[in-house]
Amino acid sequence: MSATIATGPQRPPDKDQHAITAAQPRPATGSRAAGRRATAAMAASASVTPASGTGKGAAASGGSGRRSEAARLAVLNAADDLLVEQGFEGLTIEGIAAAAGVAKQTIYRWWKSKVDILFDNLVLDAGTALAWPSETPSTPADLRAYVHRFAVFLGTDPAGQVLQALLGHAQLDARTAELLHGGFLDELRARDIAHTRACLGLAPDGDDSGDGEGGGGGTDEAAVLLDALLAPLYHRALVLRRPLDAAFVDALLDQHLPR
């Protein structure tokens, strides 16, 4: 399943990963942002000339993309941290530039707005945080483990706060809604429905849209179950602002799945 964003921003080549593609784990430091900052610092240590539009391959081979890559990572880190500290409304390109130590023109060379920066952070982080426990999940235990992982992501992960911020903004901004759903949520849900079906041993229904409607006009049982498991997590996090603790998730799972 490939990720395509027809109307998205022009992003650096190595940032076009989709959430359903497994990403390399980051260093086990205090936070994922700290891990990216460590990577950026290592890249910035090389004395090279900046160059725009240089991919990861050039950086790895000692080319002039190293400093550009370091700046790009610094921007992503700064946006992550400032969102947690100041919230979506308080996040500005000027503030990101100052925190990252780059010029605003550098940011606008890669992204159109703070939404696009946050979206890239979400896609990168979700590649690891929302990976399934197994590449070929086949038991209810695999589904239970994924729902627990999703709860941690949405409830406590900085990237989950990015998702919450973008979901909120998408209610008011059509472009954000199109970017978030067309470039991330729709394919994530389609993948999760397919894995849920495999975990429960359900036959494919011939519907790849992920909208819950079966190919024959009926209801996709896997889609309904997935909604029943994930919707309370969204509601608790976004509406009630309550923690998604393991006990709550287990109680939810016990209503729908065998142990």
XYZ file of N, CA and C in Angstrom:
777
model
N 0.851 -1.178 0.000
C 0.000 0.000 0.000
C 0.889 1.232 0.000
N 0.834 2.019 -0.965
C 1.721 3.162 -1.084
C 1.009 4.417 -0.652
N 1.799 5.406 -0.209
C 1.233 6.670 0.230
C 1.346 7.688 -0.891
N 0.252 8.296 -1.276
C 0.269 9.340 -2.278
C -0.526 10.513 -1.767
N 0.060 11.710 -1.845
C -0.607 12.913 -1.397
C -0.658 13.859 -2.575
N -1.799 13.916 -3.217
C -1.905 14.668 -4.463
C -1.722 16.150 -4.265
N -2.214 16.689 -3.137
C -2.176 18.136 -2.965
C -1.286 18.557 -1.812
N -0.416 17.672 -1.356
C 0.423 17.980 -0.210
C 1.577 18.872 -0.574
N 2.359 19.315 0.443
C 3.500 20.184 0.213
C 4.656 19.442 -0.413
N 5.591 20.161 -0.963
C 6.794 19.564 -1.519
C 7.729 19.259 -0.384
N 7.915 17.989 -0.073
C 8.723 17.618 1.065
C 10.034 16.996 0.608
N 11.053 17.034 1.488
C 12.326 16.406 1.144
C 12.121 14.933 0.866
N 12.949 14.338 0.001
C 12.735 12.966 -0.444
C 12.610 11.956 0.672
N 13.473 12.041 1.712
C 13.458 11.008 2.730
C 12.342 11.189 3.724
N 11.514 12.208 3.563
C 10.440 12.463 4.499
C 9.114 11.980 3.951
N 9.113 11.389 2.769
C 7.866 10.981 2.138
C 7.434 9.590 2.567
N 7.876 9.127 3.711
C 7.434 7.831 4.197
C 6.016 7.957 4.693
N 5.247 6.884 4.542
C 3.879 6.881 5.064
C 3.846 6.148 6.382
N 2.822 6.428 7.164
C 2.731 5.831 8.494
C 2.679 4.321 8.447
N 2.200 3.737 7.359
C 2.076 2.287 7.327
C 3.375 1.615 6.907
N 4.413 2.396 6.625
C 5.715 1.854 6.286
C 6.598 1.920 7.514
N 7.196 0.837 7.911
C 7.991 0.823 9.133
C 9.192 1.731 8.990
N 9.413 2.575 9.992
C 10.556 3.481 9.991
C 11.625 2.917 10.916
N 12.858 3.395 10.754
C 13.925 2.946 11.625
C 13.728 3.552 13.006
N 13.905 2.764 14.064
C 13.760 3.304 15.416
C 14.768 4.411 15.661
N 14.377 5.367 16.506
C 15.283 6.446 16.854
C 16.077 6.075 18.088
N 17.155 6.831 18.373
C 17.957 6.517 19.553
C 17.112 6.563 20.815
N 17.421 5.691 21.770
C 16.627 5.582 22.994
C 17.060 6.635 24.003
N 16.889 7.907 23.662
C 17.168 8.995 24.572
C 15.866 9.424 25.207
N 15.845 10.601 25.859
C 14.690 11.023 26.626
C 13.402 11.093 25.839
N 13.473 11.417 24.560
C 12.268 11.498 23.735
C 12.670 11.302 22.294
N 11.675 11.069 21.431
C 11.976 10.940 20.021
C 12.579 12.219 19.476
N 12.092 13.370 19.970
C 12.653 14.632 19.513
C 14.126 14.728 19.884
N 14.459 14.286 21.102
C 15.861 14.302 21.514
C 16.692 13.398 20.620
N 16.107 12.259 20.227
C 16.824 11.369 19.322
C 17.099 12.026 17.986
N 16.106 12.747 17.469
C 16.317 13.447 16.205
C 17.346 14.551 16.369
N 17.322 15.235 17.539
C 18.312 16.292 17.746
C 19.717 15.717 17.769
N 19.867 14.526 18.361
C 21.187 13.888 18.371
C 21.640 13.572 16.955
N 20.700 13.080 16.134
C 21.030 12.794 14.743
C 21.428 14.071 14.020
N 20.678 15.151 14.271
C 20.976 16.424 13.617
C 22.345 16.937 14.032
N 22.678 16.787 15.316
C 23.971 17.274 15.790
C 25.114 16.514 15.134
N 24.949 15.215 14.969
C 25.979 14.417 14.309
C 26.140 14.861 12.866
N 25.011 15.130 12.199
C 25.081 15.553 10.810
C 25.711 16.923 10.691
N 25.400 17.804 11.653
C 25.894 19.175 11.574
C 27.381 19.265 11.864
N 27.959 18.225 12.459
C 29.372 18.270 12.819
C 30.281 18.263 11.599
N 29.745 17.839 10.453
C 30.556 17.826 9.237
C 30.651 19.244 8.682
N 31.824 19.659 8.302
C 32.029 20.997 7.750
C 31.805 20.953 6.253
N 30.534 21.199 5.858
C 30.172 21.145 4.450
C 29.319 22.346 4.125
N 29.129 22.577 2.847
C 28.337 23.702 2.391
C 26.888 23.303 2.250
N 25.927 24.127 2.772
C 24.521 23.774 2.665
C 24.075 23.678 1.221
N 23.113 22.804 0.977
C 22.528 22.683 -0.361
C 21.093 22.274 -0.218
N 20.191 22.930 -0.920
C 18.782 22.596 -0.831
C 18.470 21.404 -1.708
N 17.404 20.691 -1.308
C 16.919 19.582 -2.126
C 17.862 18.401 -2.165
N 18.735 18.243 -1.165
C 19.672 17.129 -1.144
C 19.112 16.015 -0.302
N 19.130 14.811 -0.806
C 18.506 13.685 -0.114
C 19.419 13.052 0.902
N 18.909 12.012 1.545
C 19.631 11.334 2.601
C 20.873 10.646 2.082
N 20.829 10.165 0.868
C 21.976 9.470 0.314
C 23.204 10.344 0.250
N 23.022 11.610 -0.141
C 24.154 12.523 -0.223
C 24.744 12.771 1.157
N 23.873 12.883 2.168
C 24.368 13.114 3.513
C 25.194 11.933 3.988
N 24.716 10.725 3.706
C 25.405 9.529 4.165
C 26.756 9.375 3.490
N 26.898 9.884 2.276
C 28.145 9.709 1.551
C 29.094 10.876 1.772
N 28.762 11.793 2.693
C 29.657 12.898 2.981
C 29.438 14.069 2.065
N 28.317 14.131 1.347
C 28.047 15.235 0.444
C 27.556 16.455 1.185
N 27.206 17.490 0.413
C 26.842 18.774 1.000
C 25.458 18.767 1.609
N 24.748 17.645 1.531
C 23.417 17.595 2.111
C 23.412 17.447 3.616
N 24.570 17.210 4.244
C 24.573 16.936 5.680
C 24.062 18.131 6.478
N 24.545 19.311 6.175
C 24.113 20.472 6.935
C 22.651 20.785 6.653
N 22.226 20.590 5.409
C 20.829 20.800 5.068
C 19.942 19.819 5.811
N 20.378 18.566 5.904
C 19.619 17.562 6.641
C 19.553 17.914 8.116
N 20.645 18.412 8.673
C 20.657 18.803 10.079
C 19.662 19.927 10.332
N 19.595 20.887 9.422
C 18.646 21.989 9.577
C 17.211 21.491 9.488
N 16.967 20.581 8.571
C 15.613 20.038 8.404
C 15.163 19.306 9.668
N 16.053 18.493 10.233
C 15.726 17.780 11.459
C 15.524 18.738 12.623
N 16.334 19.800 12.661
C 16.178 20.783 13.733
C 14.812 21.450 13.673
N 14.323 21.706 12.474
C 12.991 22.307 12.315
C 11.919 21.349 12.815
N 12.016 20.084 12.441
C 11.036 19.089 12.887
C 11.042 18.957 14.406
N 12.230 18.904 14.986
C 12.340 18.806 16.441
C 11.718 20.016 17.125
N 12.035 21.202 16.604
C 11.536 22.430 17.214
C 10.014 22.500 17.148
N 9.443 22.108 16.017
C 7.987 22.135 15.878
C 7.338 21.185 16.869
N 7.899 19.991 17.013
C 7.406 19.009 17.984
C 7.397 19.594 19.392
N 8.550 20.137 19.800
C 8.699 20.633 21.165
C 7.805 21.839 21.431
N 7.734 22.776 20.489
C 6.937 23.983 20.681
C 5.444 23.680 20.705
N 5.023 22.675 19.952
C 3.613 22.302 19.989
C 3.234 21.829 21.392
N 4.094 21.006 21.998
C 3.825 20.516 23.345
C 3.819 21.658 24.349
N 4.750 22.618 24.174
C 4.890 23.707 25.141
C 3.824 24.788 24.965
N 3.486 25.137 23.711
C 2.670 26.311 23.445
C 1.316 26.008 22.824
N 1.097 24.785 22.374
C -0.149 24.458 21.711
C -0.147 24.886 20.255
N -1.185 24.456 19.531
C -1.229 24.715 18.095
C -1.316 26.210 17.784
N -2.146 26.933 18.515
C -2.324 28.355 18.236
C -1.056 29.146 18.505
N -0.293 28.732 19.498
C 0.937 29.449 19.826
C 2.116 29.097 18.935
N 1.964 28.072 18.121
C 3.047 27.632 17.246
C 3.114 28.520 16.014
N 4.278 29.103 15.740
C 4.466 29.970 14.573
C 5.733 29.582 13.829
N 5.771 29.939 12.556
C 6.984 29.703 11.768
C 8.157 30.466 12.356
N 7.889 31.696 12.821
C 8.957 32.497 13.430
C 9.517 31.807 14.665
N 8.631 31.271 15.491
C 9.085 30.586 16.682
C 9.851 29.315 16.367
N 9.393 28.579 15.368
C 10.094 27.366 14.955
C 11.479 27.702 14.428
N 11.558 28.734 13.609
C 12.846 29.138 13.037
C 13.833 29.529 14.134
N 13.346 30.300 15.121
C 14.223 30.729 16.205
C 14.697 29.534 17.031
N 13.788 28.627 17.345
C 14.157 27.465 18.150
C 15.085 26.521 17.399
N 14.897 26.433 16.079
C 15.729 25.533 15.271
C 17.049 26.162 14.867
N 17.167 27.497 15.022
C 18.388 28.174 14.622
C 18.557 28.282 13.122
N 17.433 28.431 12.403
C 17.483 28.558 10.949
C 16.691 29.800 10.535
N 16.859 30.221 9.306
C 16.098 31.347 8.781
C 14.715 30.883 8.335
N 13.753 31.808 8.359
C 12.411 31.452 7.904
C 12.432 30.978 6.457
N 13.317 31.570 5.647
C 13.388 31.181 4.240
C 13.763 29.708 4.098
N 14.568 29.204 5.025
C 14.933 27.789 5.000
C 13.708 26.917 5.216
N 12.866 27.318 6.150
C 11.648 26.552 6.412
C 10.724 26.575 5.203
N 10.525 27.761 4.628
C 9.598 27.877 3.506
C 10.131 27.212 2.234
N 11.401 26.889 2.212
C 11.933 26.140 1.071
C 11.400 24.711 1.071
N 11.047 24.199 2.252
C 10.606 22.813 2.368
C 9.120 22.661 2.692
N 8.551 23.623 3.400
C 7.160 23.497 3.847
C 6.380 24.777 3.599
N 5.087 24.635 3.358
C 4.234 25.795 3.121
C 3.751 26.434 4.419
N 3.586 25.625 5.471
C 2.991 26.138 6.693
C 3.363 25.239 7.859
N 2.980 25.655 9.057
C 3.238 24.831 10.242
C 2.458 23.524 10.174
N 1.308 23.520 9.516
C 0.540 22.289 9.353
C 1.358 21.250 8.605
N 2.048 21.666 7.554
C 2.846 20.736 6.754
C 4.031 20.190 7.548
N 4.617 21.037 8.402
C 5.713 20.561 9.248
C 5.203 19.511 10.229
N 4.090 19.811 10.874
C 3.512 18.865 11.830
C 3.098 17.567 11.145
N 2.559 17.686 9.940
C 2.153 16.487 9.211
C 3.355 15.591 8.935
N 4.477 16.175 8.519
C 5.671 15.373 8.274
C 6.145 14.690 9.555
N 6.078 15.411 10.679
C 6.429 14.803 11.961
C 5.526 13.613 12.273
N 4.234 13.788 12.038
C 3.267 12.722 12.311
C 3.559 11.488 11.476
N 3.779 11.674 10.189
C 4.022 10.545 9.297
C 5.295 9.793 9.693
N 6.336 10.540 10.017
C 7.593 9.900 10.405
C 7.439 9.121 11.714
N 6.859 9.766 12.724
C 6.749 9.127 14.029
C 5.793 7.941 14.020
N 4.692 8.071 13.294
C 3.708 6.982 13.270
C 4.255 5.742 12.582
N 5.247 5.912 11.709
C 5.838 4.760 11.046
C 6.368 3.745 12.037
N 6.873 4.217 13.172
C 7.356 3.327 14.223
C 6.299 3.113 15.293
N 5.691 4.196 15.761
C 4.787 4.119 16.908
C 3.530 3.313 16.619
N 3.045 3.344 15.384
C 1.821 2.641 15.037
C 2.074 1.407 14.176
N 3.285 0.897 14.238
C 3.548 -0.383 13.572
C 2.859 -1.496 14.348
N 2.377 -2.503 13.638
C 1.754 -3.645 14.304
C 2.836 -4.510 14.943
N 2.485 -5.251 15.996
C 3.477 -6.106 16.650
C 4.073 -7.146 15.710
N 3.300 -7.550 14.704
C 3.769 -8.533 13.736
C 3.442 -8.048 12.334
N 4.310 -8.326 11.384
C 4.039 -7.939 9.997
C 2.856 -8.711 9.435
N 2.618 -9.901 9.974
C 1.486 -10.714 9.532
C 0.653 -11.110 10.751
N -0.067 -10.155 11.358
C -0.852 -10.461 12.547
C -1.924 -11.497 12.240
N -2.130 -12.419 13.180
C -3.049 -13.520 12.880
C -3.852 -13.997 14.079
N -3.692 -13.363 15.232
C -4.418 -13.807 16.423
C -5.045 -12.600 17.119
N -6.089 -12.820 17.923
C -6.662 -11.726 18.707
C -5.638 -11.034 19.598
N -4.622 -11.773 20.050
C -3.589 -11.166 20.892
C -2.830 -10.081 20.134
N -2.629 -10.277 18.839
C -1.962 -9.258 18.028
C -2.803 -7.986 17.970
N -4.110 -8.147 17.848
C -5.000 -6.992 17.810
C -5.020 -6.281 19.160
N -5.063 -7.031 20.233
C -5.031 -6.428 21.567
C -3.750 -5.612 21.758
N -2.633 -6.168 21.344
C -1.358 -5.468 21.502
C -1.341 -4.177 20.687
N -1.917 -4.211 19.492
C -1.941 -3.000 18.663
C -2.803 -1.917 19.290
N -3.961 -2.284 19.827
C -4.837 -1.278 20.442
C -4.146 -0.638 21.648
N -3.440 -1.425 22.423
C -2.664 -0.854 23.531
C -1.613 0.116 22.999
N -0.955 -0.258 21.921
C 0.071 0.610 21.353
C -0.546 1.898 20.805
N -1.713 1.786 20.202
C -2.409 2.956 19.684
C -2.793 3.896 20.834
N -3.214 3.334 21.960
C -3.591 4.144 23.112
C -2.400 4.920 23.659
N -1.249 4.280 23.726
C -0.039 4.966 24.183
C 0.314 6.097 23.217
N 0.242 5.808 21.932
C 0.549 6.812 20.916
C -0.371 8.027 21.055
N -1.667 7.783 21.119
C -2.628 8.881 21.147
C -2.631 9.605 22.486
N -2.407 8.870 23.559
C -2.565 9.471 24.872
C -1.332 10.126 25.453
N -0.135 9.590 25.185
C 1.069 10.097 25.852
C 2.207 10.461 24.909
N 2.173 9.965 23.700
C 3.252 10.210 22.751
C 3.189 11.648 22.221
N 4.337 12.365 22.118
C 4.310 13.693 21.502
C 3.706 13.682 20.100
N 3.952 12.611 19.338
C 3.362 12.519 18.003
C 1.847 12.390 18.083
N 1.342 11.779 19.159
C -0.092 11.717 19.353
C -0.680 13.098 19.582
N 0.076 13.977 20.239
C -0.374 15.356 20.411
C -0.405 16.082 19.078
N 0.522 15.743 18.196
C 0.494 16.306 16.848
C -0.778 15.868 16.132
N -1.107 14.582 16.229
C -2.334 14.091 15.602
C -3.555 14.787 16.184
N -3.604 14.937 17.500
C -4.729 15.625 18.114
C -4.850 17.063 17.607
N -3.722 17.761 17.500
C -3.747 19.145 17.028
C -4.241 19.231 15.587
N -3.772 18.329 14.745
C -4.186 18.352 13.340
C -5.653 17.952 13.192
N -6.115 17.015 13.998
C -7.531 16.645 13.960
C -8.411 17.829 14.341
N -7.992 18.576 15.354
C -8.757 19.747 15.753
C -8.777 20.812 14.671
N -7.626 21.091 14.087
C -7.538 22.120 13.047
C -8.281 21.701 11.786
N -8.319 20.401 11.532
C -9.003 19.898 10.336
C -10.499 20.162 10.374
N -11.059 20.373 11.561
C -12.483 20.678 11.648
C -12.797 22.061 11.093
N -11.774 22.914 11.015
C -11.972 24.292 10.567
C -11.293 24.598 9.244
N -10.385 23.743 8.828
C -9.586 24.029 7.638
C -9.659 22.855 6.673
N -10.220 23.094 5.478
C -10.444 22.013 4.510
C -9.133 21.423 4.008
N -8.123 22.252 3.816
C -6.850 21.734 3.302
C -6.206 20.785 4.313
N -6.255 21.148 5.600
C -5.704 20.269 6.621
C -6.467 18.951 6.663
N -7.786 19.034 6.543
C -8.600 17.815 6.541
C -8.230 16.918 5.370
N -8.053 17.498 4.188
C -7.701 16.712 3.006
C -6.320 16.085 3.158
N -5.375 16.855 3.667
C -4.017 16.351 3.862
C -3.999 15.221 4.883
N -4.698 15.428 5.997
C -4.666 14.450 7.077
C -5.380 13.158 6.696
N -6.555 13.281 6.090
C -7.310 12.083 5.728
C -6.749 11.416 4.473
N -6.522 12.196 3.429
C -6.035 11.614 2.182
C -4.614 11.116 2.253
N -3.795 11.731 3.105
C -2.387 11.363 3.165
C -1.998 10.492 4.329
N -2.946 10.245 5.260
C -2.555 9.484 6.446
C -3.677 8.594 6.982
N -4.774 9.189 7.439
C -5.787 8.441 8.184
C -6.490 7.376 7.353
N -6.817 7.677 6.106
C -7.581 6.721 5.296
C -6.785 5.443 5.053
N -5.528 5.583 4.690
C -4.713 4.394 4.434
C -4.360 3.665 5.728
N -4.174 4.432 6.807
C -3.929 3.794 8.096
C -5.113 2.918 8.488
N -6.318 3.433 8.306
C -7.512 2.671 8.662
C -7.682 1.453 7.760
N -7.429 1.610 6.477
C -7.541 0.471 5.566
C -6.571 -0.635 5.965
N -5.356 -0.264 6.336
C -4.384 -1.264 6.794
C -4.869 -1.941 8.059
N -5.363 -1.152 9.008
C -5.789 -1.708 10.292
C -7.010 -2.613 10.152
N -7.913 -2.270 9.236
C -9.063 -3.142 8.989
C -8.602 -4.491 8.442
N -7.666 -4.455 7.497
C -7.155 -5.702 6.920
C -6.486 -6.562 7.989
N -5.698 -5.941 8.873
C -5.034 -6.704 9.930
C -6.044 -7.214 10.957
N -7.053 -6.417 11.265
C -8.095 -6.868 12.182
C -8.809 -8.093 11.622
N -9.096 -8.057 10.346
C -9.748 -9.188 9.684
C -8.881 -10.447 9.800
N -7.569 -10.273 9.605
C -6.669 -11.422 9.694
C -6.598 -11.953 11.127
N -6.592 -11.053 12.103
C -6.506 -11.475 13.499
C -7.720 -12.289 13.931
N -8.868 -11.975 13.362
C -10.104 -12.652 13.753
C -10.500 -13.767 12.799
N -9.695 -13.995 11.751
C -9.986 -15.050 10.806
C -11.223 -14.792 9.981
N -11.503 -13.521 9.693
C -12.677 -13.168 8.898
C -12.343 -13.198 7.419
N -13.299 -13.585 6.610
C -13.082 -13.628 5.163
C -13.082 -12.208 4.608
N -12.230 -11.937 3.610
C -12.251 -10.619 2.959
C -13.618 -10.350 2.351
N -14.037 -9.071 2.419
C -15.361 -8.752 1.885
C -15.295 -8.051 0.540
N -14.080 -7.882 0.009
C -13.936 -7.279 -1.310
C -14.005 -5.778 -1.316
N -14.012 -5.135 -0.146
C -14.090 -3.677 -0.068
C -12.772 -3.142 0.460
N -12.076 -2.328 -0.312
C -10.784 -1.786 0.081
C -10.863 -0.324 0.493
N -12.076 0.206 0.607
C -12.194 1.641 0.874
C -11.973 1.984 2.335
N -12.151 1.006 3.222
C -11.973 1.284 4.636
C -13.111 2.077 5.241
N -14.276 2.170 4.532
C -15.373 2.973 5.055
C -16.368 2.161 5.858
N -16.114 0.848 5.992
C -16.989 0.012 6.799
C -18.109 -0.632 6.019
N -18.251 -0.293 4.732
C -19.305 -0.896 3.919
C -18.739 -2.069 3.141
N -19.377 -3.187 3.231
C -18.903 -4.378 2.536
C -19.084 -4.266 1.043
N -18.314 -5.071 0.308
C -18.382 -5.029 -1.140
C -19.752 -5.393 -1.677
N -20.521 -6.179 -0.944
C -21.844 -6.564 -1.397
C -22.938 -5.685 -0.847
N -22.587 -4.536 -0.283
C -23.573 -3.625 0.258
C -23.846 -3.846 1.735
N -23.184 -4.864 2.342
C -23.360 -5.118 3.759
C -22.352 -4.345 4.588
N -22.193 -4.766 5.832
C -21.273 -4.095 6.746
C -20.045 -4.962 6.953
N -18.887 -4.352 6.891
C -17.636 -5.051 7.121
C -17.464 -5.253 8.622
N -17.493 -6.509 9.057
C -17.428 -6.819 10.486
C -16.126 -6.332 11.106
N -15.023 -6.458 10.357
C -13.731 -6.021 10.886
C -13.705 -4.504 11.070
N -14.292 -3.768 10.132
C -14.325 -2.314 10.235
C -15.159 -1.863 11.425
N -16.292 -2.514 11.638
C -17.152 -2.167 12.768
C -16.422 -2.431 14.086
N -15.733 -3.561 14.182
C -15.004 -3.889 15.406
C -13.877 -2.891 15.640
N -13.132 -2.565 14.590
C -12.035 -1.616 14.750
C -12.557 -0.268 15.237
N -13.673 0.184 14.678
C -14.265 1.440 15.131
C -14.682 1.353 16.598
N -15.226 0.203 16.985
C -15.666 0.023 18.366
C -14.495 0.062 19.345
N -13.308 -0.337 18.875
C -12.125 -0.344 19.726
C -11.411 1.002 19.767
N -11.336 1.676 18.631
C -10.560 2.914 18.567
C -11.372 4.164 18.882
N -12.651 4.163 18.556
C -13.462 5.358 18.789
C -13.462 5.788 20.260
N -13.593 4.871 21.227
C -13.536 5.308 22.631
C -12.196 5.937 23.006
N -11.113 5.518 22.348
C -9.809 6.112 22.638
C -9.776 7.564 22.169
N -10.269 7.802 20.953
C -10.342 9.173 20.455
C -11.236 10.031 21.346
N -12.388 9.485 21.731
C -13.339 10.232 22.553
C -12.729 10.581 23.909
N -12.084 9.610 24.524
C -11.499 9.843 25.847
C -10.366 10.864 25.770
N -9.547 10.794 24.713
C -8.405 11.695 24.593
C -8.818 13.093 24.146
N -9.698 13.177 23.139
C -10.016 14.462 22.533
C -11.153 15.198 23.233
N -12.155 14.469 23.708
C -13.344 15.103 24.284
C -13.261 15.163 25.808
N -12.996 14.018 26.435
C -12.968 13.970 27.892
C -11.640 14.434 28.478
N -10.590 14.395 27.672
C -9.234 14.752 28.124
C -8.825 13.907 29.322
N -9.114 12.627 29.226
C -8.768 11.685 30.280
C -7.628 10.789 29.807
N -6.853 10.239 30.744
C -5.735 9.379 30.349
C -6.219 8.060 29.753
N -5.440 7.551 28.814
C -5.732 6.254 28.195
C -4.886 5.190 28.889
N -5.211 4.913 30.147
C -4.415 3.986 30.930
C -4.688 2.552 30.497
N -3.769 1.671 30.846
C -3.852 0.274 30.417
C -5.106 -0.410 30.944
N -5.532 -0.061 32.158
C -6.730 -0.689 32.722
C -7.965 -0.346 31.898
N -8.059 0.910 31.463
C -9.189 1.304 30.626
C -9.165 0.545 29.304
N -7.993 0.444 28.701
C -7.879 -0.242 27.411
C -8.214 -1.717 27.559
N -7.739 -2.342 28.628
C -8.064 -3.759 28.847
C -9.566 -3.967 29.024
N -10.211 -3.079 29.776
C -11.664 -3.200 29.970
C -12.394 -3.061 28.648
N -11.934 -2.138 27.809
C -12.531 -1.952 26.483
C -12.342 -3.199 25.628
N -11.142 -3.732 25.630
C -10.847 -4.916 24.825
C -11.639 -6.130 25.298
N -11.802 -6.254 26.606
C -12.522 -7.407 27.152
C -13.995 -7.422 26.722
N -14.529 -6.272 26.374
C -15.906 -6.205 25.903
C -16.068 -6.779 24.491
N -14.964 -6.799 23.748
C -15.064 -7.149 22.330
C -14.209 -8.334 21.905
N -13.154 -8.634 22.655
C -12.209 -9.659 22.224
C -11.964 -10.687 23.312
N -11.708 -11.931 22.915
C -11.304 -12.930 23.911
C -9.872 -12.695 24.320
N -9.542 -13.068 25.532
C -8.143 -12.954 25.974
C -7.325 -14.124 25.440
